[in-house]
Amino acid sequence: FIEYGKPQEVPMDEVRAMEDVAEEGEEGEGECEMCQRELKLTFHHLIPKDKHPTYLGKRLPNGIEGEPTRYFLNSYGLMICRQCHNTVHNIASNEVLAAQYNTLQKLLAHPVIQRWVDFAKKRRSSSGKAK
């Protein structure tokens, strides 16, 4: 895609259609990308919105491929349930999340997240069915 007159390159597994990306506070039903439960989902920016100015038009954190554009930063994230979202934001500041926990794999490697996801997978989803 083209943004600000420059072609943007993003790995295909990280591209999301804008209609699939929830706006701030918008929720949709689906499978949480962290705990795999069927719940209402929220969009988690892997680079938190208050850190976008740090990276906009500059170099992205190590391990992230893409152009540091507003479009990329606004669409680079995960659809996760509210409980997982709260857990993510409780483990570190937005600055640390942006620099160190900016992929699903890095988040899932954090010991607190690992314990939460293991626990959450055993809990009932909104459908009432145990996983």
PDB file of C-alpha atoms in Angstrom:
ATOM      1  CA  PHE A   1       0.000   0.000   0.000  1.00  0.00           C
ATOM      2  CA  ILE A   2       1.054   3.632  -0.354  1.00  0.00           C
ATOM      3  CA  GLU A   3       1.042   6.165   2.461  1.00  0.00           C
ATOM      4  CA  TYR A   4       2.418   9.695   2.365  1.00  0.00           C
ATOM      5  CA  GLY A   5       3.502   9.036  -1.214  1.00  0.00           C
ATOM      6  CA  LYS A   6       5.825   6.175  -0.225  1.00  0.00           C
ATOM      7  CA  PRO A   7       5.252   2.447  -0.790  1.00  0.00           C
ATOM      8  CA  GLN A   8       4.971   0.548   2.481  1.00  0.00           C
ATOM      9  CA  GLU A   9       6.255  -3.002   2.947  1.00  0.00           C
ATOM     10  CA  VAL A  10       4.692  -5.152   5.646  1.00  0.00           C
ATOM     11  CA  PRO A  11       4.941  -8.938   6.054  1.00  0.00           C
ATOM     12  CA  MET A  12       1.687 -10.548   4.909  1.00  0.00           C
ATOM     13  CA  ASP A  13       1.072 -12.222   8.284  1.00  0.00           C
ATOM     14  CA  GLU A  14       0.939  -8.770   9.908  1.00  0.00           C
ATOM     15  CA  VAL A  15      -1.444  -7.134   7.422  1.00  0.00           C
ATOM     16  CA  ARG A  16      -5.021  -6.573   8.594  1.00  0.00           C
ATOM     17  CA  ALA A  17      -7.891  -5.080   6.668  1.00  0.00           C
ATOM     18  CA  MET A  18      -8.909  -1.798   8.283  1.00  0.00           C
ATOM     19  CA  GLU A  19     -12.469  -3.100   8.736  1.00  0.00           C
ATOM     20  CA  ASP A  20     -10.999  -5.945  10.846  1.00  0.00           C
ATOM     21  CA  VAL A  21      -9.220  -3.515  13.163  1.00  0.00           C
ATOM     22  CA  ALA A  22     -11.379  -2.311  16.038  1.00  0.00           C
ATOM     23  CA  GLU A  23     -11.286   1.349  16.925  1.00  0.00           C
ATOM     24  CA  GLU A  24     -10.290   2.411  20.439  1.00  0.00           C
ATOM     25  CA  GLY A  25     -12.885   0.979  22.786  1.00  0.00           C
ATOM     26  CA  GLU A  26     -14.703  -0.890  19.999  1.00  0.00           C
ATOM     27  CA  GLU A  27     -15.346  -4.535  20.684  1.00  0.00           C
ATOM     28  CA  GLY A  28     -16.238  -7.464  18.492  1.00  0.00           C
ATOM     29  CA  GLU A  29     -16.809 -11.158  19.157  1.00  0.00           C
ATOM     30  CA  GLY A  30     -14.138 -13.678  18.239  1.00  0.00           C
ATOM     31  CA  GLU A  31     -11.222 -15.778  19.398  1.00  0.00           C
ATOM     32  CA  CYS A  32      -8.666 -14.003  21.581  1.00  0.00           C
ATOM     33  CA  GLU A  33      -5.224 -14.196  19.972  1.00  0.00           C
ATOM     34  CA  MET A  34      -3.650 -14.806  23.383  1.00  0.00           C
ATOM     35  CA  CYS A  35      -5.924 -17.184  25.315  1.00  0.00           C
ATOM     36  CA  GLN A  36      -7.962 -18.550  22.362  1.00  0.00           C
ATOM     37  CA  ARG A  37     -11.270 -18.082  24.239  1.00  0.00           C
ATOM     38  CA  GLU A  38     -14.355 -16.895  22.354  1.00  0.00           C
ATOM     39  CA  LEU A  39     -15.096 -13.492  23.913  1.00  0.00           C
ATOM     40  CA  LYS A  40     -15.653  -9.853  23.057  1.00  0.00           C
ATOM     41  CA  LEU A  41     -12.348  -8.542  21.735  1.00  0.00           C
ATOM     42  CA  THR A  42     -10.483  -5.268  21.919  1.00  0.00           C
ATOM     43  CA  PHE A  43      -7.631  -4.092  19.722  1.00  0.00           C
ATOM     44  CA  HIS A  44      -4.267  -3.989  21.504  1.00  0.00           C
ATOM     45  CA  HIS A  45      -1.730  -1.736  19.806  1.00  0.00           C
ATOM     46  CA  LEU A  46       1.584  -3.593  20.018  1.00  0.00           C
ATOM     47  CA  ILE A  47       3.182  -0.168  19.995  1.00  0.00           C
ATOM     48  CA  PRO A  48       0.898   1.760  22.392  1.00  0.00           C
ATOM     49  CA  LYS A  49      -0.738   4.850  20.910  1.00  0.00           C
ATOM     50  CA  ASP A  50       0.976   7.259  23.293  1.00  0.00           C
ATOM     51  CA  LYS A  51       4.333   5.971  21.954  1.00  0.00           C
ATOM     52  CA  HIS A  52       3.457   6.458  18.259  1.00  0.00           C
ATOM     53  CA  PRO A  53       5.168   9.893  18.105  1.00  0.00           C
ATOM     54  CA  THR A  54       8.399   8.206  19.272  1.00  0.00           C
ATOM     55  CA  TYR A  55       8.386   5.957  16.194  1.00  0.00           C
ATOM     56  CA  LEU A  56       6.381   7.894  13.585  1.00  0.00           C
ATOM     57  CA  GLY A  57       8.708   8.543  10.648  1.00  0.00           C
ATOM     58  CA  LYS A  58      11.627   7.071  12.600  1.00  0.00           C
ATOM     59  CA  ARG A  59      13.061   3.623  13.221  1.00  0.00           C
ATOM     60  CA  LEU A  60      10.737   0.958  14.610  1.00  0.00           C
ATOM     61  CA  PRO A  61      11.824  -1.208  17.552  1.00  0.00           C
ATOM     62  CA  ASN A  62      14.035  -4.209  16.781  1.00  0.00           C
ATOM     63  CA  GLY A  63      12.199  -7.162  15.324  1.00  0.00           C
ATOM     64  CA  ILE A  64       9.353  -5.183  13.746  1.00  0.00           C
ATOM     65  CA  GLU A  65       9.319  -4.949   9.979  1.00  0.00           C
ATOM     66  CA  GLY A  66       7.307  -2.220   8.340  1.00  0.00           C
ATOM     67  CA  GLU A  67       7.335   1.487   7.704  1.00  0.00           C
ATOM     68  CA  PRO A  68       6.879   3.740  10.750  1.00  0.00           C
ATOM     69  CA  THR A  69       3.729   5.365   9.374  1.00  0.00           C
ATOM     70  CA  ARG A  70       0.519   6.334  11.136  1.00  0.00           C
ATOM     71  CA  TYR A  71      -1.358   3.642   9.192  1.00  0.00           C
ATOM     72  CA  PHE A  72       1.099   0.915  10.175  1.00  0.00           C
ATOM     73  CA  LEU A  73       1.258   1.928  13.835  1.00  0.00           C
ATOM     74  CA  ASN A  74      -2.548   2.136  14.098  1.00  0.00           C
ATOM     75  CA  SER A  75      -3.053  -1.293  12.537  1.00  0.00           C
ATOM     76  CA  TYR A  76      -0.117  -3.172  14.103  1.00  0.00           C
ATOM     77  CA  GLY A  77      -1.680  -5.069  16.962  1.00  0.00           C
ATOM     78  CA  LEU A  78      -3.734  -7.941  18.293  1.00  0.00           C
ATOM     79  CA  MET A  79      -7.401  -8.696  18.831  1.00  0.00           C
ATOM     80  CA  ILE A  80      -7.512  -9.854  22.445  1.00  0.00           C
ATOM     81  CA  CYS A  81     -10.093 -10.152  25.197  1.00  0.00           C
ATOM     82  CA  ARG A  82     -10.389  -7.477  27.879  1.00  0.00           C
ATOM     83  CA  GLN A  83      -8.834  -9.723  30.551  1.00  0.00           C
ATOM     84  CA  CYS A  84      -5.743 -10.422  28.426  1.00  0.00           C
ATOM     85  CA  HIS A  85      -5.581  -6.725  27.490  1.00  0.00           C
ATOM     86  CA  ASN A  86      -5.578  -5.714  31.161  1.00  0.00           C
ATOM     87  CA  THR A  87      -2.916  -8.314  31.946  1.00  0.00           C
ATOM     88  CA  VAL A  88      -0.665  -7.010  29.167  1.00  0.00           C
ATOM     89  CA  HIS A  89      -0.904  -3.437  30.434  1.00  0.00           C
ATOM     90  CA  ASN A  90      -0.231  -4.547  34.004  1.00  0.00           C
ATOM     91  CA  ILE A  91       3.140  -6.149  33.216  1.00  0.00           C
ATOM     92  CA  ALA A  92       4.980  -3.031  32.052  1.00  0.00           C
ATOM     93  CA  SER A  93       4.768   0.628  31.122  1.00  0.00           C
ATOM     94  CA  ASN A  94       3.769   1.612  27.595  1.00  0.00           C
ATOM     95  CA  GLU A  95       7.396   2.545  26.907  1.00  0.00           C
ATOM     96  CA  VAL A  96       8.572  -0.961  27.853  1.00  0.00           C
ATOM     97  CA  LEU A  97       5.679  -2.609  25.975  1.00  0.00           C
ATOM     98  CA  ALA A  98       6.631  -0.678  22.822  1.00  0.00           C
ATOM     99  CA  ALA A  99      10.338  -1.440  23.061  1.00  0.00           C
ATOM    100  CA  GLN A 100      10.371  -4.996  24.439  1.00  0.00           C
ATOM    101  CA  TYR A 101       6.922  -6.628  24.167  1.00  0.00           C
ATOM    102  CA  ASN A 102       5.885  -5.578  20.674  1.00  0.00           C
ATOM    103  CA  THR A 103       4.967  -8.964  19.172  1.00  0.00           C
ATOM    104  CA  LEU A 104       2.608 -11.743  20.242  1.00  0.00           C
ATOM    105  CA  GLN A 105       5.580 -14.084  20.678  1.00  0.00           C
ATOM    106  CA  LYS A 106       7.390 -11.641  22.989  1.00  0.00           C
ATOM    107  CA  LEU A 107       4.246 -11.101  25.066  1.00  0.00           C
ATOM    108  CA  LEU A 108       3.625 -14.832  25.384  1.00  0.00           C
ATOM    109  CA  ALA A 109       7.219 -15.350  26.561  1.00  0.00           C
ATOM    110  CA  HIS A 110       6.671 -13.095  29.613  1.00  0.00           C
ATOM    111  CA  PRO A 111       6.211 -15.288  32.736  1.00  0.00           C
ATOM    112  CA  VAL A 112       3.172 -13.358  34.028  1.00  0.00           C
ATOM    113  CA  ILE A 113       1.480 -13.587  30.630  1.00  0.00           C
ATOM    114  CA  GLN A 114       2.318 -17.299  30.407  1.00  0.00           C
ATOM    115  CA  ARG A 115       0.685 -17.963  33.788  1.00  0.00           C
ATOM    116  CA  TRP A 116      -2.367 -15.861  32.887  1.00  0.00           C
ATOM    117  CA  VAL A 117      -2.866 -17.549  29.502  1.00  0.00           C
ATOM    118  CA  ASP A 118      -2.494 -21.029  31.034  1.00  0.00           C
ATOM    119  CA  PHE A 119      -5.121 -20.097  33.647  1.00  0.00           C
ATOM    120  CA  ALA A 120      -7.442 -18.353  31.181  1.00  0.00           C
ATOM    121  CA  LYS A 121      -7.458 -21.281  28.756  1.00  0.00           C
ATOM    122  CA  LYS A 122      -8.997 -23.397  31.534  1.00  0.00           C
ATOM    123  CA  ARG A 123     -11.777 -20.883  32.215  1.00  0.00           C
ATOM    124  CA  ARG A 124     -15.133 -20.745  30.500  1.00  0.00           C
ATOM    125  CA  SER A 125     -15.584 -18.504  27.485  1.00  0.00           C
ATOM    126  CA  SER A 126     -18.648 -16.329  26.886  1.00  0.00           C
ATOM    127  CA  SER A 127     -20.355 -19.302  25.236  1.00  0.00           C
ATOM    128  CA  GLY A 128     -20.305 -21.089  28.588  1.00  0.00           C
ATOM    129  CA  LYS A 129     -18.237 -23.956  27.244  1.00  0.00           C
ATOM    130  CA  ALA A 130     -15.054 -24.889  29.045  1.00  0.00           C
ATOM    131  CA  LYS A 131     -12.004 -24.966  26.818  1.00  0.00           C
TER     132      LYS A 131
END
